[in-house]
GROMACS .gro file of C-alpha atoms in nm:
model
  156
    1MET     CA    1   0.000   0.000   0.000
    2ARG     CA    2   0.106   0.353  -0.064
    3ALA     CA    3   0.167   0.585   0.230
    4SER     CA    4  -0.043   0.900   0.232
    5LEU     CA    5   0.090   1.244   0.305
    6CYS     CA    6  -0.062   1.454   0.582
    7PRO     CA    7  -0.038   1.833   0.610
    8CYS     CA    8   0.290   2.009   0.685
    9ILE     CA    9   0.342   2.220   0.993
   10ARG     CA   10   0.602   2.498   1.003
   11PHE     CA   11   0.755   2.627   1.325
   12GLN     CA   12   1.058   2.808   1.457
   13VAL     CA   13   1.296   2.676   1.724
   14GLY     CA   14   1.600   2.791   1.912
   15ARG     CA   15   1.746   3.131   1.976
   16GLU     CA   16   1.895   3.153   1.628
   17GLY     CA   17   1.547   3.104   1.483
   18ARG     CA   18   1.594   2.785   1.283
   19ARG     CA   19   1.281   2.728   1.078
   20LEU     CA   20   1.164   2.371   1.070
   21ARG     CA   21   0.891   2.196   0.876
   22ALA     CA   22   0.726   1.883   1.011
   23ARG     CA   23   0.565   1.646   0.761
   24PHE     CA   24   0.351   1.359   0.883
   25ILE     CA   25   0.331   1.053   0.661
   26GLU     CA   26   0.063   0.799   0.740
   27LEU     CA   27   0.201   0.445   0.739
   28GLU     CA   28  -0.104   0.268   0.602
   29ALA     CA   29  -0.453   0.389   0.532
   30THR     CA   30  -0.603   0.096   0.722
   31ARG     CA   31  -0.406   0.158   1.042
   32ARG     CA   32  -0.565   0.373   1.307
   33GLU     CA   33  -0.236   0.482   1.463
   34GLY     CA   34   0.119   0.550   1.359
   35ALA     CA   35   0.291   0.788   1.127
   36VAL     CA   36   0.640   0.882   1.023
   37VAL     CA   37   0.734   1.237   1.119
   38VAL     CA   38   0.989   1.401   0.891
   39LEU     CA   39   1.155   1.716   1.027
   40GLU     CA   40   1.322   1.938   0.769
   41ASP     CA   41   1.537   2.243   0.843
   42MET     CA   42   1.393   2.504   0.608
   43THR     CA   43   1.635   2.780   0.713
   44GLU     CA   44   1.897   2.706   0.447
   45MET     CA   45   1.637   2.630   0.178
   46GLU     CA   46   1.464   2.964   0.245
   47ALA     CA   47   1.799   3.146   0.241
   48GLN     CA   48   1.887   2.978  -0.091
   49ALA     CA   49   1.548   3.078  -0.234
   50GLN     CA   50   1.613   3.437  -0.124
   51ARG     CA   51   1.958   3.435  -0.288
   52MET     CA   52   1.803   3.303  -0.610
   53LYS     CA   53   1.540   3.577  -0.605
   54LEU     CA   54   1.808   3.842  -0.556
   55ALA     CA   55   2.018   3.695  -0.836
   56SER     CA   56   1.717   3.696  -1.068
   57LEU     CA   57   1.642   4.055  -0.973
   58GLY     CA   58   2.004   4.146  -1.047
   59ILE     CA   59   1.984   3.990  -1.392
   60LEU     CA   60   1.654   4.167  -1.458
   61THR     CA   61   1.789   4.508  -1.355
   62ALA     CA   62   2.103   4.463  -1.563
   63ASN     CA   63   1.896   4.369  -1.868
   64LEU     CA   64   1.659   4.662  -1.816
   65ALA     CA   65   1.951   4.900  -1.778
   66HIS     CA   66   2.100   4.773  -2.103
   67GLU     CA   67   1.768   4.803  -2.288
   68ILE     CA   68   1.714   5.158  -2.161
   69ARG     CA   69   2.068   5.279  -2.223
   70ASN     CA   70   2.084   5.172  -2.589
   71PRO     CA   71   1.796   5.393  -2.711
   72LEU     CA   72   1.900   5.662  -2.464
   73SER     CA   73   2.242   5.675  -2.625
   74ALA     CA   74   2.086   5.704  -2.969
   75ILE     CA   75   1.859   5.987  -2.850
   76ARG     CA   76   2.153   6.178  -2.703
   77HIS     CA   77   2.356   6.126  -3.021
   78ALA     CA   78   2.067   6.255  -3.234
   79ALA     CA   79   2.035   6.560  -3.008
   80GLY     CA   80   2.407   6.626  -3.052
   81ILE     CA   81   2.375   6.608  -3.432
   82LEU     CA   82   2.074   6.840  -3.418
   83ARG     CA   83   2.274   7.087  -3.211
   84GLU     CA   84   2.573   7.074  -3.451
   85GLU     CA   85   2.373   7.108  -3.773
   86ASN     CA   86   2.132   7.378  -3.662
   87PHE     CA   87   2.280   7.693  -3.525
   88ASP     CA   88   1.954   7.859  -3.424
   89ALA     CA   89   1.866   7.919  -3.062
   90ARG     CA   90   1.547   7.708  -3.071
   91ALA     CA   91   1.730   7.393  -3.189
   92ALA     CA   92   1.997   7.449  -2.924
   93LYS     CA   93   1.731   7.485  -2.653
   94LEU     CA   94   1.547   7.170  -2.768
   95SER     CA   95   1.865   6.964  -2.784
   96GLY     CA   96   1.953   7.089  -2.435
   97ILE     CA   97   1.615   6.971  -2.306
   98ILE     CA   98   1.670   6.632  -2.470
   99ASP     CA   99   2.018   6.604  -2.318
  100SER     CA  100   1.911   6.701  -1.966
  101ASN     CA  101   1.618   6.458  -1.964
  102ALA     CA  102   1.830   6.179  -2.110
  103GLU     CA  103   2.079   6.245  -1.831
  104ARG     CA  104   1.798   6.221  -1.573
  105LEU     CA  105   1.700   5.882  -1.714
  106ASN     CA  106   2.062   5.771  -1.701
  107TRP     CA  107   2.081   5.872  -1.332
  108LEU     CA  108   1.768   5.666  -1.268
  109VAL     CA  109   1.930   5.363  -1.432
  110GLU     CA  110   2.245   5.419  -1.223
  111ASP     CA  111   2.038   5.435  -0.904
  112VAL     CA  112   1.862   5.106  -0.985
  113LEU     CA  113   2.194   4.939  -1.063
  114ALA     CA  114   2.342   5.076  -0.739
  115LEU     CA  115   2.056   4.917  -0.543
  116ASN     CA  116   2.137   4.586  -0.706
  117ARG     CA  117   2.507   4.619  -0.618
  118ARG     CA  118   2.425   4.719  -0.261
  119ASP     CA  119   2.292   4.369  -0.190
  120ARG     CA  120   2.632   4.219  -0.279
  121LEU     CA  121   2.836   4.447  -0.055
  122THR     CA  122   3.001   4.328   0.262
  123ARG     CA  123   2.894   4.551   0.545
  124GLU     CA  124   3.139   4.647   0.819
  125PRO     CA  125   3.095   4.863   1.125
  126LEU     CA  126   3.263   5.199   1.095
  127ALA     CA  127   3.382   5.410   1.387
  128LEU     CA  128   3.245   5.753   1.300
  129GLU     CA  129   3.381   5.940   1.603
  130PRO     CA  130   3.718   6.035   1.441
  131TYR     CA  131   3.549   6.146   1.119
  132LEU     CA  132   3.285   6.349   1.300
  133HIS     CA  133   3.553   6.517   1.513
  134ALA     CA  134   3.756   6.606   1.201
  135PHE     CA  135   3.442   6.729   1.023
  136ARG     CA  136   3.346   6.945   1.319
  137GLY     CA  137   3.694   7.100   1.325
  138ALA     CA  138   3.688   7.167   0.950
  139PHE     CA  139   3.335   7.304   0.972
  140HIS     CA  140   3.428   7.548   1.247
  141ALA     CA  141   3.746   7.650   1.066
  142ALA     CA  142   3.549   7.722   0.748
  143ARG     CA  143   3.290   7.926   0.939
  144GLY     CA  144   3.555   8.102   1.145
  145SER     CA  145   3.376   8.039   1.472
  146ALA     CA  146   3.347   7.782   1.743
  147GLY     CA  147   2.980   7.839   1.822
  148GLY     CA  148   2.660   7.689   1.695
  149CYS     CA  149   2.770   7.326   1.674
  150HIS     CA  150   2.782   7.104   1.981
  151HIS     CA  151   2.886   6.740   1.991
  152HIS     CA  152   2.751   6.504   2.258
  153PRO     CA  153   2.918   6.161   2.221
  154ASP     CA  154   2.692   5.995   2.480
  155ARG     CA  155   2.370   6.087   2.294
  156ARG     CA  156   2.230   5.837   2.047
   0.00000   0.00000   0.00000
């Protein structure tokens, strides 16, 4: 006889939050008691699924960036030709509008790509105290005064 599968139950155990899944498999349909309980650690599988999602998102953003930048480059090139061939003020103004908006779109693409790269960075704690102290000194030196800026290292 074929064993039947009962519902799965998910739960979390331990301080580190390991996520487990319990599956109950009935031994025989004719038996009134007894089952095999299979415990699976889902923590690594869920982490792997998350990594795959992020990798897919990275590929998607890279492809979108490429598909946006190609026509954007052509638009900017055409605006440059328009500017070179027509010396009137209206054509120069229109090509300037095209250039500035194409640049805005390029910044948007850069921001999306930067978000994608951010997920692959290794984060490290940084002691900001020396930098803040140096900044404060430079700030006061540039302003020519010592007033108006107070540093309280024990405040958070």
